[in-house]
Amino acid sequence: MQIRNIAIIAHVDHGKTTLVDQMLRQSGVFRANQQLTERVMDSNPLERERGITILSKNTAVRWGDTKINIVDTPGHADFGGEVERILRMVDGFLLLVDAAEGPMPQTRFVAGKALALGLKPIVLVNKIDRQDAEPLRVHDEVLELFLDLEATQFNCPFLYTSSRAGTATFDLKAPGTDLNPLFQTILDTIPAPTADPEGPFQMLVSTLDYSSYLGRIAIGRIERGRVRVGETVALLPLGEPGPLGDAPYEQAKVVKLFSFDGLERVEVQEASAGDIVALAGLVGVEIGKTVTAPDYLERLTGIAVEEPTISVDCKVNDSPFAGREGKYVTGRQLRDRLFRELEKNVALRVEETDDPQTFTVSGRGELHLGILMETMRREGFEFQVSRPRIIPREGPNGERLEPYEELMIDCPEGYLGVVMEKLGPRRAELLDMRNPGVGMVRMRFKIPARGLLGYRSEFLTDTRGTGIMHHRFFDYGPWAGPLQGRSRGVLVADREGMAVGYALFNLQERGTMFVKPGDPVYEGMVVGENARVGDMDVNPSKEKKLTNMRTTASDEMIILEPPRQVTLELALEYIEDDELIEVTPLSIRLRKRALGATERRKLARNARSAEES
């Protein structure tokens, strides 16, 4: 049986997972009357809720006598580490590009990584059934992208596809009826794995899974030889490629061996070179380690992933409401969970600090860190998070460098002025601007990563929800100097109690509320955004006193505006350095680091005197 190994890579929302759905359907994986959900590969609850792919996943289809192993990858820049580590498993890739939007920042990032490894591309201009589709323009833009990336694979095939309809064609004048042209192109273009099935066994671990019954499961492509259930294998430590030498290594027995077939893992007794398999029984396995035959200890080149660009402090919850809602609340439990995440999240970094209750967590972006925190709170963890901060570097001459992002914005022409006005103080530099003529303007900026913190919610408000923004890591550049922070202050509760409608009604003139009647509050908790600069201490639990003036009709006039929904991503963007996010399984609260009003005033005075001196 022949094998082809491919990855599907693209920008977010360009149709990767929908295309995999159609490939599974048309290859006969499902029964004709089988009930299916959309985006069947997005099995994680968070992926279903948000409509994005977060984790890379393996599947396989059979076309004739060929098995095609497919890896579906995330399209969001924050999960680029998921894409980087699976590219070592495949020999070619399908590059999906939206027929209206064209190549976006993440398209450039993932295509550059794949082309640098010498993988064979097949370009799919997808969503050709969109009303504003311009597939021929996008075809030329992809060729320009390949030219910018100094690619040598210019003679790759181009297909025009519709993921939703499940069609593919080489010629726009002859509409496709199914995905047969795509399957045939994969067989003709993507090379079979160049692996020696007769040599000693060797495999690189590209991803991990976990089973409560089997423990850690290592997934990767067999580079050489064969492996059978019950055989003893060697698990080599991370390090330079080549012979192991005298370094210590672990030996383990292959307890179970799985191959991929459709959405299922099929238990097999033997697998040979070129196939993507899952091994169970290796206790200390990690991503990037090499599994070999015990008598031939040779390491493969490990997996290199770009460094994180932002970090936050994760600490034990010490608010007055600590321990009320969470199941795991201690420093030891928090530490174990964060270090356990490192086993499969290769783009993440966790460091211990001088405070045993505080840990520094570094990642690719706010969404990358936000997904980890959301997962932890759903597992029952309770903790606090600081404001994100960028990770600077030192230049060759000792100068201070900071990460810059490439920011792509699509917005209606009428909002062009307000977008430019807001990005100016954030030190954004306009690289190019296009007006395709459909009422939308596309702008590309280079902006310090610090300048993007807190901008997304402001951007959506400014464009009335019609704008689209994407960004990816660009490079490290010179320090841009001080940037303006949040322009408004916050409303801070001055005592513990329960939020009351009467008090909130009087306070909503002062700003936007974050709490509703019945929510518990404590001293130092942020309950709303002030309409002016500077913080204000308020009493959200103040009740209306009984007087002889009270009438039954007076309370009916209390009409409250809906409070602003505080999500993790919004909170990470919103808070300042003197504030924290309290994350529990049931609530997300904002609070001041120093809860007491007197203590906060004292700290503010000390900070002012330090600046003056």
Coordinates of C-alpha atoms in Angstrom, one line a residue:
M1 CA 0.0 0.0 0.0
Q2 CA 1.3 3.4 -1.0
I3 CA 1.4 6.3 1.5
R4 CA 1.1 10.1 1.1
N5 CA 1.6 12.5 4.1
I6 CA 0.2 16.0 3.8
A7 CA -0.6 19.0 6.0
I8 CA -3.4 21.5 5.3
I9 CA -2.3 25.0 6.2
A10 CA -3.9 28.5 5.8
H11 CA -4.9 31.7 7.6
V12 CA -7.8 31.5 10.1
D13 CA -11.3 31.1 8.5
H14 CA -10.1 30.2 5.0
G15 CA -11.8 26.8 5.1
K16 CA -9.2 24.1 6.1
T17 CA -11.4 22.1 8.5
T18 CA -14.4 22.3 6.2
L19 CA -12.3 20.9 3.3
V20 CA -11.1 18.0 5.5
D21 CA -14.8 17.3 6.2
Q22 CA -15.5 17.0 2.5
M23 CA -12.4 14.8 1.9
L24 CA -13.6 12.4 4.6
R25 CA -17.1 12.3 3.1
Q26 CA -16.0 11.8 -0.5
S27 CA -13.4 9.2 0.3
G28 CA -16.1 6.9 1.9
V29 CA -15.1 7.2 5.5
F30 CA -18.7 7.8 6.6
R31 CA -21.8 5.8 5.8
A32 CA -24.3 7.4 3.4
N33 CA -26.9 7.9 6.2
Q34 CA -24.5 8.8 9.0
Q35 CA -25.4 11.9 11.0
L36 CA -22.5 14.3 11.0
T37 CA -21.7 17.7 12.6
E38 CA -20.0 20.5 10.7
R39 CA -16.2 20.7 11.2
V40 CA -16.0 17.2 12.5
M41 CA -12.2 17.6 13.2
D42 CA -12.8 20.4 15.7
S43 CA -13.6 18.0 18.5
N44 CA -12.4 20.2 21.4
P45 CA -15.3 22.1 23.2
L46 CA -13.4 25.4 23.0
E47 CA -12.9 24.9 19.2
R48 CA -16.6 24.3 18.7
E49 CA -17.5 27.4 20.7
R50 CA -15.1 29.7 19.0
G51 CA -15.3 28.3 15.5
I52 CA -11.5 28.0 15.2
T53 CA -9.0 25.2 15.2
I54 CA -6.6 25.2 18.2
L55 CA -4.9 21.9 18.1
S56 CA -3.3 20.0 15.2
K57 CA -5.1 16.7 14.5
N58 CA -4.4 13.6 12.4
T59 CA -6.7 11.7 10.2
A60 CA -6.4 9.5 7.1
V61 CA -8.4 8.7 4.0
R62 CA -8.0 6.0 1.4
W63 CA -8.1 6.8 -2.3
G64 CA -7.7 3.7 -4.5
D65 CA -4.8 1.7 -3.1
T66 CA -3.2 4.8 -1.5
K67 CA -3.5 5.9 2.1
I68 CA -3.4 9.7 2.5
N69 CA -2.4 10.8 6.1
I70 CA -3.8 14.4 6.6
V71 CA -2.9 16.8 9.4
D72 CA -5.4 19.6 10.0
T73 CA -3.7 22.7 11.5
P74 CA -4.7 25.9 13.3
G75 CA -4.9 29.1 11.2
H76 CA -4.4 31.6 14.0
A77 CA -1.0 33.1 14.4
D78 CA -1.0 32.5 18.2
F79 CA -1.0 28.7 17.5
G80 CA 1.8 28.8 15.0
G81 CA 3.8 26.4 17.3
E82 CA 1.2 23.7 16.5
V83 CA 1.9 24.1 12.8
E84 CA 5.7 24.3 13.1
R85 CA 6.0 21.0 15.0
I86 CA 3.8 18.9 12.6
L87 CA 5.5 20.0 9.4
R88 CA 8.3 17.4 10.1
M89 CA 5.7 14.6 9.7
V90 CA 4.7 15.4 6.2
D91 CA 6.1 15.5 2.6
G92 CA 3.8 18.1 1.1
F93 CA 1.1 20.6 2.0
L94 CA -2.2 22.1 0.7
L95 CA -2.0 25.9 1.0
L96 CA -5.5 27.3 1.1
V97 CA -6.1 30.9 0.2
D98 CA -9.4 32.7 0.3
A99 CA -10.5 33.8 -3.2
A100 CA -11.6 37.2 -1.9
E101 CA -9.1 38.0 0.9
G102 CA -6.0 36.6 -0.7
P103 CA -2.8 35.7 1.2
M104 CA -3.0 37.0 4.8
P105 CA -0.3 37.3 7.5
Q106 CA -0.6 33.7 8.8
T107 CA -0.5 32.4 5.1
R108 CA 2.9 34.0 4.7
F109 CA 4.2 32.6 8.1
V110 CA 3.1 29.0 7.6
A111 CA 4.0 28.9 3.9
G112 CA 7.5 30.2 4.6
K113 CA 8.1 27.5 7.3
A114 CA 6.8 24.7 4.9
L115 CA 8.8 25.9 1.9
A116 CA 12.0 26.3 3.9
L117 CA 11.7 22.5 4.8
G118 CA 11.5 21.7 1.0
L119 CA 7.9 20.4 1.2
K120 CA 5.9 20.2 -2.1
P121 CA 3.0 22.7 -2.2
I122 CA -0.4 22.4 -3.8
V123 CA -2.2 25.8 -3.9
L124 CA -6.0 25.8 -3.4
V125 CA -7.8 29.1 -4.2
N126 CA -10.8 28.4 -2.0
K127 CA -14.3 29.9 -1.6
I128 CA -14.6 30.6 -5.3
D129 CA -18.4 30.7 -4.7
R130 CA -18.1 33.9 -2.7
Q131 CA -19.8 36.9 -4.3
D132 CA -16.7 39.1 -4.0
A133 CA -14.3 36.3 -5.1
E134 CA -11.5 37.3 -7.5
P135 CA -9.6 34.0 -7.9
L136 CA -7.3 35.2 -10.8
R137 CA -6.1 38.1 -8.7
V138 CA -5.5 35.8 -5.7
H139 CA -3.6 33.4 -8.1
D140 CA -1.1 36.2 -8.9
E141 CA -0.8 37.3 -5.3
V142 CA 0.2 33.7 -4.3
L143 CA 2.9 33.7 -6.9
E144 CA 4.1 37.1 -5.6
L145 CA 4.1 35.6 -2.1
F146 CA 6.3 32.7 -3.3
L147 CA 8.6 35.2 -4.9
D148 CA 8.9 37.2 -1.7
L149 CA 9.7 33.9 0.2
E150 CA 12.4 33.1 -2.3
A151 CA 10.7 29.7 -3.0
T152 CA 11.9 27.4 -5.7
Q153 CA 8.5 25.5 -6.0
F154 CA 7.0 27.8 -8.6
N155 CA 5.6 25.1 -10.9
C156 CA 3.2 23.8 -8.3
P157 CA -0.4 23.0 -9.3
F158 CA -3.2 25.5 -8.7
L159 CA -6.8 24.3 -8.1
Y160 CA -9.9 26.4 -7.6
T161 CA -12.1 24.9 -4.8
S162 CA -15.2 25.4 -2.7
S163 CA -14.8 23.7 0.7
R164 CA -18.5 24.0 1.5
A165 CA -19.7 22.5 -1.8
G166 CA -16.9 19.9 -1.9
T167 CA -15.7 20.8 -5.5
A168 CA -12.3 21.3 -7.1
T169 CA -11.3 22.3 -10.7
F170 CA -8.2 23.3 -12.6
D171 CA -10.2 25.6 -14.9
L172 CA -12.7 28.2 -13.7
K173 CA -14.7 27.9 -17.0
A174 CA -15.3 24.2 -16.2
P175 CA -16.9 24.1 -12.7
G176 CA -15.9 21.1 -10.6
T177 CA -18.4 18.5 -9.4
D178 CA -16.3 16.8 -6.7
L179 CA -12.9 16.6 -5.1
N180 CA -11.5 13.9 -7.5
P181 CA -9.1 16.4 -9.2
L182 CA -7.7 17.3 -5.7
F183 CA -7.2 13.6 -4.7
Q184 CA -5.5 12.9 -8.1
T185 CA -3.3 15.9 -7.8
I186 CA -2.1 14.8 -4.3
L187 CA -1.2 11.4 -5.7
D188 CA 0.7 12.9 -8.7
T189 CA 2.4 15.8 -6.9
I190 CA 3.2 14.8 -3.3
P191 CA 6.1 12.3 -3.2
A192 CA 5.8 9.1 -1.3
P193 CA 7.9 9.1 2.0
T194 CA 11.6 8.4 1.2
A195 CA 12.1 6.0 4.0
D196 CA 14.0 2.8 4.3
P197 CA 11.6 0.1 5.7
E198 CA 14.5 -2.4 6.2
G199 CA 16.8 -0.3 8.3
P200 CA 16.8 0.0 12.1
F201 CA 13.7 1.6 13.6
Q202 CA 13.8 5.4 14.1
M203 CA 10.9 7.9 14.7
L204 CA 10.7 11.6 15.8
V205 CA 7.9 12.4 18.3
S206 CA 6.0 15.4 16.7
T207 CA 2.9 15.5 19.0
L208 CA 1.6 13.9 22.2
D209 CA -1.8 12.6 23.4
Y210 CA -2.9 11.3 26.7
S211 CA -5.1 8.4 27.8
S212 CA -6.0 7.7 31.4
Y213 CA -5.6 4.0 30.6
L214 CA -2.4 4.0 28.5
G215 CA -0.7 7.2 29.8
R216 CA 1.3 9.3 27.3
I217 CA 0.9 8.4 23.6
A218 CA 3.6 9.5 21.2
I219 CA 2.6 10.5 17.6
G220 CA 5.0 10.8 14.8
R221 CA 6.2 9.5 11.4
I222 CA 8.4 6.5 11.2
E223 CA 11.6 7.7 9.5
R224 CA 13.2 4.3 9.1
G225 CA 12.5 0.6 9.8
R226 CA 9.6 -1.2 11.4
V227 CA 8.0 -1.4 14.8
R228 CA 5.9 -4.1 16.4
V229 CA 3.9 -4.4 19.5
G230 CA 5.9 -5.9 22.4
E231 CA 9.3 -4.8 21.0
T232 CA 11.8 -2.9 23.2
V233 CA 12.7 0.6 21.9
A234 CA 15.0 3.3 23.2
L235 CA 13.8 6.8 24.0
L236 CA 16.7 9.2 23.4
P237 CA 17.1 12.6 25.3
L238 CA 16.9 15.9 23.5
G239 CA 20.1 17.1 22.0
E240 CA 22.2 17.5 18.9
P241 CA 21.4 15.1 16.0
G242 CA 23.7 12.2 15.4
P243 CA 25.0 9.2 17.5
L244 CA 24.1 9.4 21.2
G245 CA 27.5 8.5 22.6
D246 CA 27.6 7.9 26.4
A247 CA 24.5 9.9 27.3
P248 CA 21.9 8.0 29.4
Y249 CA 18.7 7.0 27.7
E250 CA 15.5 5.2 28.6
Q251 CA 14.3 1.8 27.3
A252 CA 10.6 0.9 27.1
K253 CA 8.3 -1.7 25.6
V254 CA 5.7 -0.8 22.9
V255 CA 2.5 -1.6 24.7
K256 CA 0.0 -0.5 22.0
L257 CA 0.5 0.6 18.4
F258 CA -2.1 2.7 16.5
S259 CA -2.5 3.7 12.9
F260 CA -5.0 6.4 11.7
D261 CA -8.0 5.5 9.5
G262 CA -10.6 8.2 9.0
L263 CA -11.4 9.7 12.4
E264 CA -10.5 6.5 14.2
R265 CA -7.3 5.2 15.7
V266 CA -7.0 1.6 14.6
E267 CA -4.9 -0.8 16.7
V268 CA -2.2 -2.6 14.6
Q269 CA 0.5 -5.1 15.4
E270 CA 3.1 -3.7 13.0
A271 CA 3.9 -0.4 11.2
S272 CA 6.6 0.4 8.7
A273 CA 8.6 3.4 7.5
G274 CA 6.7 6.4 6.1
D275 CA 3.5 5.9 8.1
I276 CA 2.2 8.2 10.8
V277 CA 1.5 6.2 14.0
A278 CA 0.8 6.5 17.7
L279 CA 2.9 4.5 20.3
A280 CA 1.9 3.8 23.8
G281 CA 4.2 2.6 26.6
L282 CA 6.9 5.3 26.7
V283 CA 6.7 7.0 30.1
G284 CA 9.1 9.9 29.7
V285 CA 8.3 10.8 26.1
E286 CA 8.3 14.5 25.1
I287 CA 7.9 16.3 21.8
G288 CA 11.1 16.4 19.8
K289 CA 12.6 13.2 21.3
T290 CA 13.7 10.4 19.1
V291 CA 12.6 6.8 19.5
T292 CA 15.0 4.2 18.0
A293 CA 15.9 0.5 18.0
P294 CA 18.0 -0.2 21.2
D295 CA 21.0 -1.3 19.2
Y296 CA 21.1 1.8 16.9
L297 CA 21.1 5.0 19.0
E298 CA 21.0 7.9 16.6
R299 CA 19.2 11.2 17.3
L300 CA 17.1 13.0 14.7
T301 CA 17.1 16.8 14.4
G302 CA 14.7 18.2 17.1
I303 CA 11.8 20.5 16.5
A304 CA 12.7 24.2 16.5
V305 CA 9.8 26.5 17.4
E306 CA 9.9 30.4 17.4
E307 CA 10.3 32.0 20.8
P308 CA 7.3 33.5 22.7
T309 CA 6.8 37.2 22.5
I310 CA 4.6 38.1 25.5
S311 CA 4.4 36.9 29.1
V312 CA 2.1 37.1 32.2
D313 CA 2.4 36.3 35.9
C314 CA 0.2 33.5 37.0
K315 CA -0.3 33.4 40.8
V316 CA -2.3 31.8 43.5
N317 CA -5.7 33.6 44.1
D318 CA -5.4 35.7 47.3
S319 CA -8.6 37.8 47.0
P320 CA -11.3 37.8 49.7
F321 CA -13.3 35.3 47.6
A322 CA -10.4 32.9 47.3
G323 CA -11.3 29.2 47.4
R324 CA -15.1 29.7 47.1
E325 CA -15.5 28.5 43.5
G326 CA -12.4 26.5 42.6
K327 CA -11.4 22.9 43.1
Y328 CA -7.6 23.4 42.7
V329 CA -6.4 26.5 44.6
T330 CA -2.9 25.8 45.9
G331 CA 0.5 26.9 44.5
R332 CA 1.6 23.2 44.1
Q333 CA -1.5 22.4 42.1
L334 CA -1.0 25.4 39.9
R335 CA 2.7 24.7 39.3
D336 CA 2.0 21.0 38.4
R337 CA -0.7 22.0 35.9
L338 CA 1.4 24.7 34.2
F339 CA 4.5 22.4 33.8
R340 CA 2.2 19.6 32.6
E341 CA 1.1 21.9 29.8
L342 CA 4.7 22.2 28.6
E343 CA 4.6 18.5 27.5
K344 CA 2.4 19.2 24.5
N345 CA 2.4 23.0 24.1
V346 CA 5.8 23.5 22.6
A347 CA 5.4 27.3 22.0
L348 CA 4.8 27.9 25.8
R349 CA 7.4 28.7 28.5
V350 CA 6.9 28.5 32.2
E351 CA 9.4 29.8 34.8
E352 CA 9.4 29.9 38.5
T353 CA 10.0 33.3 40.3
D354 CA 11.3 34.4 43.7
D355 CA 7.7 34.1 45.0
P356 CA 6.8 30.3 45.3
Q357 CA 3.2 31.3 44.6
T358 CA 3.9 33.1 41.3
F359 CA 4.9 31.7 37.9
T360 CA 5.8 33.5 34.7
V361 CA 4.0 32.0 31.7
S362 CA 5.2 33.1 28.2
G363 CA 3.4 32.5 24.9
R364 CA 2.8 33.7 21.3
G365 CA 0.0 36.1 22.0
E366 CA -3.0 37.0 24.1
L367 CA -5.2 34.3 22.5
H368 CA -2.5 31.6 23.0
L369 CA -2.4 32.4 26.8
G370 CA -6.2 33.0 27.0
I371 CA -7.0 29.5 25.7
L372 CA -4.7 27.9 28.3
M373 CA -6.4 29.9 31.1
E374 CA -9.8 29.1 29.8
T375 CA -8.9 25.4 29.7
M376 CA -7.6 25.5 33.3
R377 CA -10.6 27.3 34.7
R378 CA -12.9 24.7 33.1
E379 CA -10.8 22.0 34.8
G380 CA -11.5 23.7 38.2
F381 CA -8.4 25.8 38.8
E382 CA -8.6 29.2 40.5
F383 CA -5.7 31.7 40.0
Q384 CA -4.8 35.3 39.3
V385 CA -3.2 36.8 36.1
S386 CA -1.2 40.0 35.7
R387 CA -1.2 42.3 32.7
P388 CA 0.6 40.9 29.6
R389 CA 4.0 42.4 28.9
I390 CA 6.3 42.0 26.0
I391 CA 9.6 40.0 26.1
P392 CA 12.5 42.4 25.1
R393 CA 15.8 41.4 23.7
E394 CA 19.3 42.9 23.7
G395 CA 20.7 43.9 20.3
P396 CA 24.3 43.2 19.0
N397 CA 25.5 46.6 20.3
G398 CA 23.7 46.3 23.7
E399 CA 20.6 48.3 22.5
R400 CA 17.1 47.3 23.7
L401 CA 14.9 45.6 21.1
E402 CA 11.2 44.7 21.3
P403 CA 9.0 42.5 19.2
Y404 CA 7.1 44.1 16.3
E405 CA 3.9 42.6 14.7
E406 CA 2.6 42.8 11.1
L407 CA -0.9 44.1 11.5
M408 CA -3.5 43.6 8.6
I409 CA -6.7 45.6 8.9
D410 CA -9.8 45.4 6.6
C411 CA -12.4 48.1 7.3
P412 CA -15.0 50.1 5.5
E413 CA -13.7 53.4 3.9
G414 CA -15.7 55.5 6.3
Y415 CA -13.7 54.3 9.3
L416 CA -10.3 54.8 7.8
G417 CA -9.7 58.1 9.6
V418 CA -10.5 56.8 13.1
V419 CA -8.4 53.7 12.7
M420 CA -5.4 55.8 11.6
E421 CA -6.0 58.3 14.4
K422 CA -5.9 55.5 17.1
L423 CA -2.9 53.7 15.6
G424 CA -0.7 56.8 15.4
P425 CA 0.0 57.1 19.2
R426 CA 0.6 53.3 19.3
R427 CA 3.6 53.9 17.0
A428 CA 2.2 52.0 14.0
E429 CA 4.0 52.4 10.7
L430 CA 1.8 52.0 7.5
L431 CA 3.5 49.6 5.1
D432 CA 0.9 49.6 2.3
M433 CA -2.7 50.3 1.6
R434 CA -5.0 48.9 -1.0
N435 CA -8.6 49.7 -2.0
P436 CA -10.0 46.8 -4.0
G437 CA -13.1 48.9 -4.9
V438 CA -15.8 47.1 -2.9
G439 CA -16.1 49.7 -0.2
M440 CA -13.4 48.0 2.0
V441 CA -9.8 49.2 2.5
R442 CA -6.9 46.9 3.4
M443 CA -4.0 48.4 5.3
R444 CA -0.8 46.7 6.4
F445 CA 1.1 48.1 9.4
K446 CA 4.3 47.4 11.4
I447 CA 3.5 48.0 15.0
P448 CA 5.2 47.3 18.4
A449 CA 3.6 44.3 20.1
R450 CA 3.0 46.6 23.1
G451 CA 0.9 48.9 20.9
L452 CA -1.5 46.0 20.1
L453 CA -2.3 45.3 23.7
G454 CA -5.8 46.5 24.4
Y455 CA -6.4 47.6 20.8
R456 CA -8.8 44.9 19.5
S457 CA -11.8 45.8 21.6
E458 CA -11.2 49.5 20.8
F459 CA -11.0 48.7 17.1
L460 CA -14.2 46.8 17.1
T461 CA -16.0 49.7 18.8
D462 CA -14.5 52.3 16.4
T463 CA -15.6 50.3 13.3
R464 CA -19.0 49.3 14.8
G465 CA -18.0 45.6 14.5
T466 CA -17.5 45.7 10.7
G467 CA -13.6 45.8 10.8
I468 CA -11.4 42.7 10.6
M469 CA -7.9 42.6 12.1
H470 CA -5.2 40.0 12.0
H471 CA -1.6 40.1 13.2
R472 CA 1.5 37.9 13.3
F473 CA 5.0 38.3 14.7
F474 CA 7.2 40.3 12.3
D475 CA 10.7 40.7 13.8
Y476 CA 12.5 42.4 16.7
G477 CA 13.2 46.1 16.2
P478 CA 14.4 49.2 18.2
W479 CA 12.5 50.1 21.4
A480 CA 9.7 52.5 20.3
G481 CA 9.6 54.5 23.5
P482 CA 6.7 55.1 26.0
L483 CA 3.2 54.3 24.7
Q484 CA -0.1 55.7 25.9
G485 CA -2.0 53.2 28.1
R486 CA -5.7 53.1 28.9
S487 CA -7.3 56.5 28.4
R488 CA -9.9 56.1 31.2
G489 CA -9.9 55.1 34.8
V490 CA -12.0 52.5 36.6
L491 CA -14.7 52.4 39.2
V492 CA -13.4 50.5 42.3
A493 CA -15.7 49.0 45.0
D494 CA -14.9 50.5 48.5
R495 CA -16.4 47.7 50.6
E496 CA -17.5 44.0 50.5
G497 CA -21.2 43.3 49.8
M498 CA -23.7 42.5 47.0
A499 CA -24.2 44.8 44.0
V500 CA -27.7 46.5 44.2
G501 CA -29.8 47.8 41.3
Y502 CA -30.4 51.2 43.1
A503 CA -26.6 51.8 43.5
L504 CA -25.8 50.7 39.9
F505 CA -28.5 52.9 38.5
N506 CA -26.8 56.0 40.1
L507 CA -23.3 54.8 39.1
Q508 CA -24.0 54.1 35.4
E509 CA -24.0 57.8 34.7
R510 CA -20.3 57.8 35.8
G511 CA -19.3 55.0 33.4
T512 CA -19.8 51.5 32.1
M513 CA -20.5 48.8 34.6
F514 CA -18.9 45.3 34.7
V515 CA -21.3 43.8 37.4
K516 CA -25.1 43.3 37.6
P517 CA -27.4 43.3 40.6
G518 CA -26.8 40.3 42.8
D519 CA -23.1 39.9 42.0
P520 CA -20.8 39.7 45.1
V521 CA -18.2 42.5 45.3
Y522 CA -15.2 43.2 47.6
E523 CA -13.0 46.2 48.5
G524 CA -10.6 46.8 45.7
M525 CA -12.6 45.0 43.0
V526 CA -13.0 46.8 39.7
V527 CA -16.8 47.1 39.1
G528 CA -16.8 49.4 36.0
E529 CA -15.0 51.8 33.7
N530 CA -14.9 55.4 34.6
A531 CA -16.0 57.9 32.0
R532 CA -13.0 60.1 32.9
V533 CA -9.3 59.8 33.5
G534 CA -8.4 58.5 37.0
D535 CA -9.9 55.9 39.3
M536 CA -13.0 56.4 41.5
D537 CA -13.9 54.6 44.7
V538 CA -17.7 53.8 44.7
N539 CA -20.2 51.8 46.7
P540 CA -22.1 49.4 44.4
S541 CA -23.9 47.8 47.4
K542 CA -25.6 51.0 48.6
E543 CA -29.3 50.4 49.2
K544 CA -32.3 52.8 49.1
K545 CA -33.2 53.7 52.6
L546 CA -36.8 53.5 53.8
T547 CA -38.3 57.0 54.1
N548 CA -41.8 58.5 54.3
M549 CA -41.3 59.7 50.7
R550 CA -41.0 56.2 49.4
T551 CA -43.7 55.2 46.9
T552 CA -44.4 52.0 45.1
A553 CA -43.9 53.7 41.7
S554 CA -40.5 55.2 42.4
D555 CA -38.5 51.9 42.0
E556 CA -40.1 51.1 38.7
M557 CA -38.1 53.8 37.0
I558 CA -34.8 52.0 37.6
I559 CA -33.7 50.9 34.1
L560 CA -30.1 49.5 34.0
E561 CA -28.0 49.2 30.9
P562 CA -26.6 45.7 30.4
P563 CA -23.1 45.4 31.9
R564 CA -20.1 44.8 29.7
Q565 CA -19.3 41.1 29.5
V566 CA -15.8 40.5 30.8
T567 CA -14.1 37.7 28.9
L568 CA -10.5 36.5 29.4
E569 CA -9.3 38.1 26.2
L570 CA -11.0 41.4 27.0
A571 CA -9.6 41.4 30.5
L572 CA -6.0 40.7 29.3
E573 CA -6.3 43.6 26.9
Y574 CA -8.0 45.9 29.4
I575 CA -6.1 45.8 32.7
E576 CA -3.2 48.1 33.7
D577 CA 0.0 47.2 35.6
D578 CA -1.6 47.8 39.1
E579 CA -4.5 45.4 38.4
L580 CA -5.0 41.6 38.3
I581 CA -7.5 39.3 36.7
E582 CA -9.1 36.8 39.2
V583 CA -10.0 33.6 37.2
T584 CA -12.3 31.0 38.8
P585 CA -14.4 28.2 37.2
L586 CA -17.5 30.5 37.6
S587 CA -16.3 34.1 37.4
I588 CA -13.8 36.4 35.8
R589 CA -13.2 39.5 38.0
L590 CA -10.9 42.5 37.7
R591 CA -9.2 43.8 40.9
K592 CA -6.5 46.2 42.1
R593 CA -3.3 44.6 43.3
A594 CA -3.6 46.7 46.5
L595 CA -7.2 46.2 47.7
G596 CA -7.3 49.0 50.3
A597 CA -8.0 52.6 49.2
T598 CA -5.5 54.0 51.7
E599 CA -2.8 51.6 50.5
R600 CA -3.4 52.5 46.9
R601 CA -3.2 56.2 47.6
K602 CA 0.1 55.7 49.5
L603 CA 1.6 53.7 46.5
A604 CA 0.5 56.4 44.1
R605 CA 2.2 59.1 46.2
N606 CA 5.4 57.1 46.4
A607 CA 5.3 56.5 42.6
R608 CA 4.9 60.3 42.0
S609 CA 7.7 61.3 44.3
A610 CA 10.0 58.7 42.7
E611 CA 9.2 60.2 39.3
E612 CA 9.9 63.7 40.5
S613 CA 13.2 62.8 42.1

